[in-house]
Short mmCIF file of C-alpha atoms in Angstrom, two decimals:
data_model
loop_
_atom_site.label_atom_id
_atom_site.label_comp_id
_atom_site.label_asym_id
_atom_site.label_seq_id
_atom_site.Cartn_x
_atom_site.Cartn_y
_atom_site.Cartn_z
CA MET A 1 20.69 129.18 79.54
CA ALA A 2 17.42 129.42 77.61
CA PRO A 3 15.48 126.18 77.09
CA LEU A 4 16.50 124.28 74.00
CA VAL A 5 14.14 124.04 71.05
CA ASP A 6 11.99 120.94 70.86
CA VAL A 7 13.82 117.84 69.62
CA LYS A 8 11.70 117.50 66.49
CA ASP A 9 12.97 120.88 65.31
CA HIS A 10 16.67 120.09 65.65
CA ASP A 11 18.72 119.84 62.48
CA TYR A 12 21.27 117.63 64.26
CA ASP A 13 21.60 115.54 67.38
CA LEU A 14 25.17 116.81 67.92
CA ALA A 15 27.00 119.86 66.63
CA VAL A 16 30.75 119.88 67.25
CA ILE A 17 32.69 123.14 67.11
CA GLY A 18 36.35 122.29 66.61
CA GLY A 19 38.02 119.72 64.36
CA GLY A 20 40.91 118.74 66.59
CA SER A 21 41.49 115.43 68.35
CA GLY A 22 38.61 115.64 70.83
CA GLY A 23 36.07 117.02 68.38
CA LEU A 24 36.85 114.46 65.68
CA ALA A 25 36.70 111.57 68.14
CA ALA A 26 33.37 112.68 69.60
CA ALA A 27 31.83 113.31 66.17
CA LYS A 28 32.77 109.92 64.73
CA GLU A 29 31.80 108.02 67.89
CA ALA A 30 28.41 109.75 68.05
CA ALA A 31 27.77 109.08 64.35
CA SER A 32 28.63 105.41 64.82
CA LEU A 33 25.89 105.28 67.43
CA GLY A 34 23.30 106.63 65.02
CA ALA A 35 23.41 110.33 65.88
CA ARG A 36 23.06 113.03 63.23
CA VAL A 37 26.31 114.98 63.54
CA VAL A 38 27.77 118.16 62.06
CA LEU A 39 31.35 119.28 62.71
CA PHE A 40 32.62 122.83 62.20
CA ASP A 41 36.32 123.58 61.89
CA TYR A 42 38.13 126.78 60.97
CA VAL A 43 41.77 127.71 61.54
CA LYS A 44 42.48 131.34 62.36
CA PRO A 45 45.97 132.30 61.11
CA SER A 46 48.86 132.56 63.57
CA THR A 47 50.64 135.89 64.10
CA GLN A 48 52.83 134.93 61.13
CA GLY A 49 49.92 133.91 58.93
CA THR A 50 50.37 130.16 59.39
CA THR A 51 47.23 128.09 58.77
CA TRP A 52 46.59 124.36 58.45
CA GLY A 53 44.03 121.70 57.67
CA LEU A 54 41.60 119.50 59.56
CA GLY A 55 42.95 117.72 62.64
CA GLY A 56 43.78 120.49 65.08
CA THR A 57 47.05 121.47 66.70
CA CYS A 58 48.26 117.91 67.31
CA VAL A 59 48.20 116.74 63.73
CA ASN A 60 49.24 119.96 62.05
CA VAL A 61 51.65 121.88 64.28
CA GLY A 62 51.92 119.78 67.44
CA CYS A 63 52.40 116.12 68.27
CA VAL A 64 52.78 114.73 64.75
CA PRO A 65 55.25 117.16 63.13
CA LYS A 66 57.08 117.48 66.44
CA LYS A 67 57.58 113.71 66.70
CA LEU A 68 58.74 113.51 63.08
CA MET A 69 61.23 116.33 63.61
CA HIS A 70 62.36 114.68 66.85
CA TYR A 71 62.98 111.46 64.90
CA ALA A 72 64.83 113.37 62.18
CA SER A 73 67.10 114.94 64.79
CA LEU A 74 67.89 111.58 66.43
CA LEU A 75 69.17 110.35 63.08
CA SER A 76 72.09 112.76 63.41
CA GLU A 77 73.30 110.86 66.47
CA SER A 78 72.62 107.54 64.77
CA LEU A 79 74.79 108.61 61.82
CA SER A 80 77.64 109.35 64.22
CA ASP A 81 77.14 106.03 66.03
CA ALA A 82 77.01 104.18 62.70
CA LYS A 83 80.58 105.14 61.86
CA LYS A 84 81.75 103.78 65.19
CA TYR A 85 79.98 100.52 64.41
CA GLY A 86 81.73 100.11 61.08
CA TRP A 87 79.52 101.88 58.56
CA GLU A 88 81.47 103.90 56.02
CA PHE A 89 79.87 106.84 54.20
CA GLU A 90 80.50 110.47 53.37
CA GLY A 91 78.43 113.52 54.13
CA GLY A 92 75.59 113.78 56.60
CA ARG A 93 74.58 117.44 56.30
CA HIS A 94 70.96 118.15 57.20
CA ASN A 95 68.68 119.66 54.55
CA TRP A 96 65.81 121.62 56.12
CA ASP A 97 63.80 121.82 52.88
CA THR A 98 63.79 118.06 52.39
CA MET A 99 62.69 117.43 55.98
CA ARG A 100 60.02 120.13 55.89
CA ASP A 101 58.53 118.78 52.68
CA ARG A 102 58.49 115.22 54.06
CA VAL A 103 56.80 116.32 57.29
CA GLN A 104 54.24 118.54 55.55
CA SER A 105 53.45 115.85 53.00
CA HIS A 106 52.60 113.41 55.77
CA VAL A 107 50.53 116.00 57.64
CA LYS A 108 48.52 116.78 54.50
CA SER A 109 47.85 113.08 54.00
CA LEU A 110 46.44 112.97 57.53
CA ASN A 111 44.28 116.03 56.82
CA PHE A 112 42.80 114.25 53.81
CA GLY A 113 42.35 111.05 55.80
CA TYR A 114 40.34 112.85 58.46
CA LYS A 115 37.99 114.32 55.88
CA VAL A 116 37.46 110.88 54.37
CA GLY A 117 36.95 109.42 57.85
CA LEU A 118 34.22 111.96 58.66
CA ARG A 119 32.49 111.30 55.37
CA LYS A 120 32.56 107.53 55.89
CA ALA A 121 31.22 107.99 59.42
CA GLY A 122 28.33 110.06 58.10
CA VAL A 123 29.43 113.30 59.76
CA ASN A 124 28.63 116.53 57.91
CA TYR A 125 31.95 118.46 57.88
CA MET A 126 31.82 122.22 57.37
CA ASN A 127 34.99 124.31 56.99
CA ALA A 128 33.42 127.28 58.73
CA LEU A 129 33.90 129.55 61.74
CA ALA A 130 31.11 128.76 64.20
CA LYS A 131 29.77 130.32 67.39
CA LEU A 132 26.90 129.87 69.80
CA ASP A 133 23.69 131.86 69.46
CA GLY A 134 21.68 130.44 72.35
CA ASN A 135 18.64 128.18 72.34
CA GLY A 136 20.55 125.31 70.74
CA ARG A 137 21.50 127.36 67.70
CA VAL A 138 24.92 127.63 66.04
CA LEU A 139 25.81 130.45 63.66
CA TYR A 140 28.56 129.82 61.10
CA THR A 141 30.51 131.71 58.45
CA LEU A 142 32.05 129.96 55.46
CA LYS A 143 35.38 131.05 53.92
CA SER A 144 33.39 132.73 51.16
CA GLY A 145 31.69 134.90 53.77
CA THR A 146 28.36 133.15 53.40
CA GLN A 147 26.59 132.84 56.74
CA GLY A 148 24.13 130.28 58.01
CA ASN A 149 22.83 128.58 61.11
CA ILE A 150 21.78 125.17 62.38
CA THR A 151 20.17 123.83 65.55
CA ALA A 152 21.28 120.82 67.59
CA LYS A 153 20.06 118.95 70.65
CA HIS A 154 23.64 118.81 71.95
CA ILE A 155 26.53 121.15 71.20
CA LEU A 156 30.14 120.23 71.94
CA LEU A 157 32.88 122.84 72.26
CA ALA A 158 36.26 121.37 71.31
CA VAL A 159 38.15 124.41 70.08
CA GLY A 160 41.46 123.80 71.88
CA GLY A 161 44.00 126.54 72.52
CA ARG A 162 46.36 128.95 70.80
CA PRO A 163 49.76 130.33 71.85
CA ARG A 164 49.91 132.90 74.61
CA ILE A 165 52.31 135.62 73.47
CA PRO A 166 53.32 138.40 75.85
CA LYS A 167 51.48 141.55 74.92
CA ASP A 168 53.85 143.88 76.74
CA VAL A 169 57.14 142.72 75.24
CA PRO A 170 57.92 145.11 72.45
CA GLY A 171 57.66 143.30 69.16
CA ALA A 172 56.58 139.85 70.29
CA GLU A 173 53.69 139.38 67.92
CA GLU A 174 54.71 141.10 64.73
CA ASP A 175 58.46 141.34 64.45
CA VAL A 176 59.74 138.12 65.87
CA PRO A 177 59.15 134.95 63.89
CA GLY A 178 57.83 132.03 65.79
CA ALA A 179 55.29 131.26 68.43
CA GLU A 180 53.87 128.04 69.75
CA GLU A 181 52.19 127.15 66.52
CA ASP A 182 55.12 128.09 64.34
CA VAL A 183 57.23 125.39 65.88
CA PRO A 184 55.14 122.41 66.94
CA GLY A 185 53.98 122.71 70.55
CA ALA A 186 54.08 125.00 73.63
CA GLU A 187 53.33 125.18 77.29
CA GLU A 188 53.50 126.98 80.57
CA ASP A 189 56.88 127.33 82.08
CA VAL A 190 58.22 130.14 80.05
CA PRO A 191 59.76 133.21 81.53
CA GLY A 192 57.41 135.45 80.85
CA ALA A 193 57.10 138.88 81.12
CA GLU A 194 53.62 139.09 79.85
CA GLU A 195 53.26 142.14 82.02
CA ASP A 196 56.83 143.34 82.15
CA VAL A 197 57.89 143.54 78.54
CA PRO A 198 56.34 146.34 76.58
CA GLY A 199 55.14 145.82 73.08
CA ALA A 200 55.54 142.13 72.46
CA GLU A 201 52.65 142.11 70.05
CA GLU A 202 54.04 144.45 67.49
CA ASP A 203 57.65 143.81 66.71
CA VAL A 204 58.52 140.16 67.01
CA PRO A 205 56.67 137.46 65.11
CA GLY A 206 56.60 134.08 66.63
CA ALA A 207 55.29 130.98 68.32
CA GLU A 208 55.26 127.23 67.95
CA GLU A 209 52.84 127.03 65.07
CA ASP A 210 55.24 128.39 62.47
CA ILE A 211 58.26 126.08 62.70
CA PRO A 212 57.04 122.83 61.12
CA GLY A 213 56.30 124.51 57.82
CA ALA A 214 58.95 127.25 57.91
CA GLU A 215 60.40 127.99 54.49
CA GLU A 216 63.90 128.24 55.91
CA GLY A 217 65.44 126.68 58.98
CA PRO A 218 66.93 129.15 61.47
CA SER A 219 70.68 129.47 62.01
CA SER A 220 70.19 130.63 65.58
CA ILE A 221 67.15 130.80 67.85
CA LEU A 222 66.12 132.04 71.27
CA ILE A 223 63.32 129.95 72.77
CA ILE A 224 61.55 131.67 75.62
CA GLY A 225 60.20 129.16 78.13
CA GLY A 226 61.12 126.06 80.09
CA SER A 227 58.15 123.79 79.45
CA TYR A 228 58.18 120.52 77.57
CA ILE A 229 57.41 122.08 74.20
CA ALA A 230 60.24 124.57 74.62
CA LEU A 231 62.67 121.77 75.44
CA GLU A 232 61.45 119.43 72.71
CA THR A 233 61.85 122.15 70.10
CA ALA A 234 65.25 123.17 71.44
CA GLY A 235 66.34 119.54 71.36
CA PHE A 236 65.62 118.83 67.72
CA LEU A 237 66.82 122.22 66.50
CA THR A 238 70.15 121.74 68.29
CA HIS A 239 70.62 118.43 66.50
CA PHE A 240 69.88 120.10 63.17
CA GLY A 241 72.89 122.33 63.81
CA VAL A 242 70.95 125.40 64.97
CA ASP A 243 72.65 127.55 67.64
CA THR A 244 69.87 127.12 70.21
CA HIS A 245 69.42 129.12 73.41
CA VAL A 246 66.61 128.65 75.96
CA ALA A 247 65.68 131.44 78.39
CA VAL A 248 64.16 129.98 81.55
CA ARG A 249 62.65 132.04 84.33
CA SER A 250 62.89 129.35 87.03
CA HIS A 251 62.93 125.58 86.55
CA VAL A 252 62.58 123.56 83.39
CA LEU A 253 59.57 121.24 83.23
CA ARG A 254 57.87 122.69 86.26
CA GLY A 255 55.31 120.19 87.59
CA PHE A 256 57.31 117.18 86.43
CA ASP A 257 59.66 115.19 88.67
CA ARG A 258 62.50 117.58 89.53
CA GLN A 259 65.29 114.99 89.36
CA CYS A 260 64.15 113.78 85.95
CA ALA A 261 63.74 117.33 84.67
CA GLU A 262 67.30 118.20 85.68
CA LYS A 263 68.52 114.99 84.07
CA ILE A 264 66.98 116.05 80.76
CA LYS A 265 68.42 119.55 81.02
CA SER A 266 71.87 118.20 81.82
CA HIS A 267 71.81 115.92 78.79
CA MET A 268 70.62 118.73 76.51
CA GLU A 269 73.44 120.96 77.74
CA ALA A 270 75.92 118.16 77.08
CA THR A 271 74.66 117.86 73.50
CA GLY A 272 74.89 121.59 72.79
CA THR A 273 71.74 123.43 73.88
CA GLN A 274 72.55 126.55 75.89
CA PHE A 275 70.26 127.47 78.80
CA TRP A 276 69.88 130.99 80.17
CA ASP A 277 68.68 130.31 83.70
CA SER A 278 66.73 133.07 85.49
CA TRP A 279 66.58 135.29 82.38
CA VAL A 280 63.42 136.86 80.91
CA PRO A 281 62.96 138.94 77.76
CA ILE A 282 62.28 142.64 78.18
CA ARG A 283 62.59 143.80 74.58
CA LEU A 284 62.60 142.27 71.12
CA GLN A 285 63.45 144.37 68.10
CA LYS A 286 63.56 143.42 64.45
CA MET A 287 66.74 144.56 62.72
CA PRO A 288 66.99 145.83 59.10
CA THR A 289 68.61 142.47 58.27
CA GLY A 290 65.52 140.63 59.50
CA ASP A 291 67.33 139.28 62.57
CA ILE A 292 65.91 139.82 66.04
CA GLU A 293 67.76 141.73 68.74
CA ALA A 294 66.70 140.26 72.09
CA THR A 295 67.31 142.06 75.35
CA LEU A 296 67.06 139.88 78.47
CA ARG A 297 67.13 140.65 82.17
CA HIS A 298 68.50 138.33 84.85
CA SER A 299 66.83 137.95 88.23
CA ASN A 300 69.82 139.83 89.72
CA GLY A 301 69.10 142.81 87.48
CA SER A 302 71.79 142.19 84.87
CA ILE A 303 70.94 143.07 81.26
CA TYR A 304 72.18 141.20 78.18
CA THR A 305 71.52 141.74 74.49
CA LYS A 306 72.09 139.24 71.68
CA VAL A 307 70.98 138.99 68.06
CA TYR A 308 69.17 135.85 66.85
CA ASP A 309 67.89 134.67 63.51
CA ARG A 310 64.60 133.73 65.17
CA VAL A 311 62.82 134.03 68.51
CA MET A 312 60.12 131.57 69.56
CA PHE A 313 57.69 132.01 72.43
CA ALA A 314 56.68 128.91 74.35
CA THR A 315 54.92 130.85 77.07
CA GLY A 316 51.82 128.74 77.41
CA ARG A 317 48.53 128.39 75.62
CA ARG A 318 45.21 130.14 76.06
CA PRO A 319 41.80 128.57 75.38
CA ASP A 320 40.54 129.72 71.98
CA ILE A 321 37.12 130.74 73.25
CA ALA A 322 37.01 134.44 72.39
CA ASN A 323 34.08 135.28 70.11
CA LEU A 324 32.59 131.83 70.67
CA GLY A 325 29.31 133.33 71.87
CA LEU A 326 29.57 132.13 75.47
CA ASP A 327 27.67 135.22 76.60
CA LYS A 328 24.69 133.99 74.59
CA VAL A 329 24.43 130.90 76.78
CA GLY A 330 25.37 132.43 80.12
CA ILE A 331 28.78 130.75 80.44
CA THR A 332 31.61 132.67 82.13
CA PRO A 333 35.22 131.42 81.80
CA THR A 334 37.37 130.82 84.89
CA GLU A 335 40.29 133.06 85.88
CA ASN A 336 42.49 130.85 83.69
CA GLY A 337 40.27 131.53 80.71
CA LYS A 338 38.98 127.95 80.67
CA LEU A 339 35.51 126.47 81.11
CA SER A 340 34.42 124.88 84.36
CA ALA A 341 32.68 121.68 83.33
CA LYS A 342 30.67 119.24 85.40
CA PRO A 343 31.50 115.54 85.22
CA TYR A 344 31.77 114.16 81.69
CA GLY A 345 32.24 117.62 80.17
CA SER A 346 28.78 119.04 80.79
CA LEU A 347 28.57 122.86 80.88
CA ASP A 348 24.79 123.14 80.89
CA THR A 349 21.79 121.31 79.48
CA GLY A 350 22.76 120.30 75.97
CA LEU A 351 26.13 122.10 76.07
CA HIS A 352 29.41 120.26 76.58
CA ALA A 353 33.20 120.76 76.36
CA VAL A 354 36.25 118.54 76.00
CA GLY A 355 39.98 118.99 75.60
CA ASP A 356 42.31 121.84 76.47
CA ILE A 357 39.55 124.36 77.20
CA VAL A 358 38.26 122.41 80.23
CA GLU A 359 39.48 123.54 83.65
CA GLY A 360 41.29 120.86 85.64
CA GLY A 361 41.96 118.50 82.75
CA LEU A 362 45.20 117.55 81.04
CA GLU A 363 46.26 119.25 77.81
CA LEU A 364 47.07 115.99 76.03
CA THR A 365 45.70 114.62 72.77
CA PRO A 366 44.80 111.13 74.10
CA VAL A 367 42.90 112.75 76.96
CA ALA A 368 40.82 114.89 74.59
CA ILE A 369 40.11 111.85 72.41
CA ARG A 370 38.98 109.73 75.34
CA GLN A 371 36.87 112.57 76.74
CA GLY A 372 35.13 112.96 73.39
CA GLU A 373 34.48 109.25 72.99
CA ILE A 374 33.16 108.83 76.55
CA LEU A 375 30.87 111.84 76.15
CA ALA A 376 29.46 110.52 72.86
CA ARG A 377 28.81 107.08 74.32
CA ARG A 378 27.07 108.56 77.36
CA LEU A 379 24.90 110.83 75.21
CA PHE A 380 23.98 108.36 72.47
CA GLY A 381 25.00 104.89 73.64
CA ALA A 382 23.54 104.66 77.16
CA SER A 383 27.07 104.17 78.55
CA ASN A 384 27.82 104.50 82.25
CA GLU A 385 31.62 104.40 81.99
CA ASP A 386 33.60 106.46 84.45
CA GLU A 387 35.58 109.61 83.83
CA LEU A 388 39.31 109.42 83.33
CA ASP A 389 41.64 109.15 86.30
CA TYR A 390 43.89 112.04 85.27
CA GLU A 391 46.53 111.11 87.82
CA LYS A 392 47.10 107.79 86.07
CA VAL A 393 47.49 109.21 82.56
CA ALA A 394 50.98 108.62 81.17
CA THR A 395 52.89 111.16 79.11
CA THR A 396 56.28 111.57 77.48
CA VAL A 397 58.54 114.54 76.82
CA PHE A 398 60.22 113.98 73.44
CA THR A 399 63.52 115.64 74.20
CA PRO A 400 66.70 114.08 72.68
CA MET A 401 66.81 111.76 75.68
CA GLU A 402 63.12 111.16 76.24
CA TYR A 403 61.30 111.28 79.58
CA GLY A 404 58.19 109.19 80.25
CA CYS A 405 56.15 109.22 83.44
CA VAL A 406 52.85 108.22 84.98
CA GLY A 407 51.54 108.99 88.45
CA LEU A 408 53.09 111.29 91.03
CA SER A 409 56.45 113.03 90.97
CA GLU A 410 58.66 112.51 93.99
CA GLU A 411 57.88 116.04 95.16
CA ALA A 412 54.10 115.59 94.79
CA ALA A 413 54.21 112.26 96.64
CA ARG A 414 56.14 113.72 99.56
CA GLU A 415 53.75 116.65 99.76
CA ARG A 416 50.70 114.36 99.78
CA TYR A 417 51.90 111.50 101.96
CA GLY A 418 54.62 113.10 104.05
CA GLU A 419 58.39 112.94 103.86
CA HIS A 420 58.72 109.67 105.79
CA ASP A 421 56.00 107.71 103.98
CA VAL A 422 57.70 107.84 100.58
CA GLU A 423 60.44 105.51 99.39
CA VAL A 424 62.22 106.16 96.10
CA PHE A 425 63.97 103.35 94.20
CA LEU A 426 66.24 104.39 91.36
CA SER A 427 69.09 103.54 89.03
CA GLU A 428 71.17 105.63 86.64
CA PHE A 429 72.96 103.88 83.79
CA SER A 430 73.81 104.01 80.09
CA THR A 431 71.98 102.26 77.29
CA LEU A 432 74.19 99.37 76.15
CA GLU A 433 74.44 100.51 72.52
CA LEU A 434 75.22 104.12 73.47
CA ALA A 435 77.78 103.11 76.08
CA ALA A 436 79.70 101.20 73.40
CA ALA A 437 79.52 104.15 70.99
CA HIS A 438 81.02 106.62 73.53
CA ARG A 439 79.08 109.65 72.39
CA SER A 440 80.97 112.92 72.85
CA LYS A 441 79.90 116.13 74.54
CA ALA A 442 79.42 119.25 72.47
CA GLU A 443 82.48 121.52 72.49
CA ARG A 444 80.67 124.31 74.36
CA ALA A 445 79.69 121.87 77.16
CA ARG A 446 83.23 120.66 77.94
CA LYS A 447 84.94 121.93 81.08
CA ASP A 448 88.38 120.97 79.77
CA LYS A 449 89.97 118.88 77.03
CA TYR A 450 89.43 115.68 79.01
CA ASP A 451 85.73 116.29 79.60
CA THR A 452 84.49 114.61 76.43
CA GLU A 453 82.03 111.82 77.21
CA ILE A 454 78.35 112.29 77.94
CA GLY A 455 77.35 110.74 81.26
CA PRO A 456 74.79 107.98 81.90
CA SER A 457 71.92 108.28 79.46
CA CYS A 458 69.16 106.71 81.56
CA LEU A 459 67.39 107.19 84.87
CA SER A 460 64.81 104.66 86.11
CA LYS A 461 62.76 105.65 89.15
CA LEU A 462 59.82 104.32 91.17
CA VAL A 463 58.07 106.44 93.81
CA CYS A 464 56.45 104.12 96.38
CA ILE A 465 54.17 104.66 99.39
CA LYS A 466 55.25 102.74 102.49
CA SER A 467 51.87 102.84 104.26
CA GLN A 468 50.20 101.33 101.18
CA ASP A 469 52.36 98.22 101.06
CA MET A 470 54.88 99.93 98.78
CA LYS A 471 52.30 100.76 96.14
CA VAL A 472 53.90 102.42 93.12
CA ALA A 473 52.55 105.96 93.04
CA GLY A 474 54.95 107.24 90.39
CA PHE A 475 56.84 105.70 87.47
CA HIS A 476 59.60 107.70 85.78
CA PHE A 477 62.05 106.86 83.02
CA VAL A 478 64.58 109.04 81.21
CA GLY A 479 66.21 107.36 78.21
CA PRO A 480 65.74 106.28 74.59
CA ASN A 481 62.21 105.28 73.54
CA ALA A 482 60.76 106.41 76.86
CA GLY A 483 57.29 106.74 75.35
CA GLU A 484 57.20 103.11 74.29
CA ILE A 485 58.56 101.90 77.63
CA THR A 486 56.26 104.07 79.74
CA GLN A 487 53.09 103.08 77.88
CA GLY A 488 53.47 99.46 78.96
CA PHE A 489 54.30 100.18 82.57
CA ALA A 490 51.43 102.69 82.76
CA LEU A 491 49.00 99.78 82.81
CA ALA A 492 50.75 98.31 85.85
CA VAL A 493 50.49 101.62 87.69
CA LEU A 494 46.83 102.00 86.65
CA LEU A 495 46.09 98.55 88.11
CA GLY A 496 47.75 99.41 91.42
CA ALA A 497 51.06 97.52 91.13
CA LYS A 498 53.26 97.24 94.22
CA LYS A 499 57.04 97.31 94.31
CA ARG A 500 57.09 93.55 94.89
CA ASP A 501 55.22 93.06 91.58
CA PHE A 502 58.07 94.81 89.80
CA ASP A 503 60.56 92.66 91.75
CA ARG A 504 58.81 89.45 90.59
CA MET A 505 59.04 90.52 86.97
CA VAL A 506 61.82 88.94 84.89
CA GLY A 507 63.48 91.48 82.63
CA ILE A 508 64.14 91.23 78.90
CA HIS A 509 67.90 91.27 78.44
CA PRO A 510 69.73 93.44 77.51
CA THR A 511 67.30 96.38 77.56
CA ASP A 512 66.83 99.64 79.41
CA ALA A 513 63.35 98.60 80.58
CA GLU A 514 64.68 95.59 82.51
CA SER A 515 66.14 98.04 85.02
CA PHE A 516 62.67 98.17 86.61
CA ALA A 517 62.96 94.48 87.48
CA ALA A 518 66.10 95.13 89.51
CA LEU A 519 65.67 98.43 91.36
CA HIS A 520 67.03 97.91 94.87
CA ILE A 521 68.87 101.12 95.81
CA THR A 522 66.79 103.70 97.62
CA LYS A 523 67.46 107.41 97.71
CA SER A 524 67.18 107.38 101.50
CA SER A 525 69.99 104.80 101.81
CA GLY A 526 72.62 107.31 100.77
CA GLU A 527 74.16 104.76 98.38
CA SER A 528 75.14 105.74 94.86
CA TRP A 529 72.48 104.70 92.36
CA VAL A 530 74.79 105.22 89.36
CA ALA A 531 75.67 101.87 87.79
CA ALA A 532 79.38 101.13 87.59
CA GLY A 533 79.02 98.76 84.63
CA GLY A 534 76.58 96.14 83.46
CA CYS A 535 74.65 95.61 80.27
CA GLY A 536 72.42 98.64 79.91
CA GLY A 537 69.57 98.46 82.41
CA GLY A 538 70.28 94.89 83.48
CA LYS A 539 73.00 92.64 84.83
CA CYS A 540 75.31 90.39 82.86
CA GLY A 541 75.96 88.04 85.72
#
């Protein structure tokens, strides 16, 4: 990289390219420390023409709308439970337009709030497409087409990612509505056929980014992929009454704890989502009616064709670094298309990166925010704080029955420490309120007329290391409000809690979380860990 211009000639101390979570956090933190900051943000339309405001994927087509739609879908079950608890009312049909308008209204309020926040922080916000030009210079193009440039002592790349849509599946980009940004989210586990399906770009419009603001809700949908975004989307659409099918190449939630992943899948099947295991798309064709004819191939060679109202790809995300001018500063992406950063996000002298584009990090909003804040404090606040311990970062999958975790999965622990050095404590039970409501399985999930009740809703699990005095290496919970429960226990895992610390804890009764104060059955014992009764996660006597 060429030497940077002398500091006295810089227009800014920090130029941020990207107005998502990491970029916003870094810009505001740096400005609070006295730095002169400019932030560039520009949203390139999705394959379906979807665009959005300041705040990045999370606020506009990811975490925020997804969580709101998840909440909206849970209300359908609450309405059913309410009748069993004595509430009397008529109706209960879901109105997509009303929900969409409510979600989009809140998102737009956040967009406005971020602009106000930047202005109050003293950050110069420019709605412009920016790229590197070398020697500490950034070129930008406004919506009007007007071009300009600035110089900065430090430049931060925080451009995030965009959906990865198979280029060889006929019709995937143009004819099939819905990709990662058309429905909030998207990840990696999707059967994919990027190389095996011809023509995906031309005939089928679609990814995650287009669902939150879709004018009409689908009547049926094929979601291609088994990652957490695929499952989250499938979960809330099923509860809105959409005939939802998920094509999965191998396992759902690959990389997560296998037992917990299968628990989630089982519950989703019981509530009506249909999974096509070991199927991948080989052709997508838009019909004269506007529907999409999807042809899938099973791993055994079988072929199946079905028509859907919509097809959504959740086949992973790619770093949005094309045309960013990396060649001007001598930076070459990794094989995964990401940037290999040194500690604290440094790419080279004066050039930095945070968020989803960094190799080896976690594609999570709180991680990008913390990375941005730490970087800003180290650059402008003389901070010496450490990098994040990615292994101790908690996360939650917002499927109908949520899954929260922090630390190692059972499989990862056994691989690292050996089969005989890992002890797993677990319990499977039903939330008290749900057990009393006796929720029913979806018709398509019933084996016979007697197979009506959904099984235990919750799974609590601790993965412990024997040679480390039963240190808790992994915390896992499947059940209602898993995100709220996991966030609290994540601190215990971060501080190195042992199994005996959990045993000393007195539970709050009657809750699901109190199950972690009474885990005594181990997987190795061969005993059943499914509770035969009780009061949710605890004991009544």
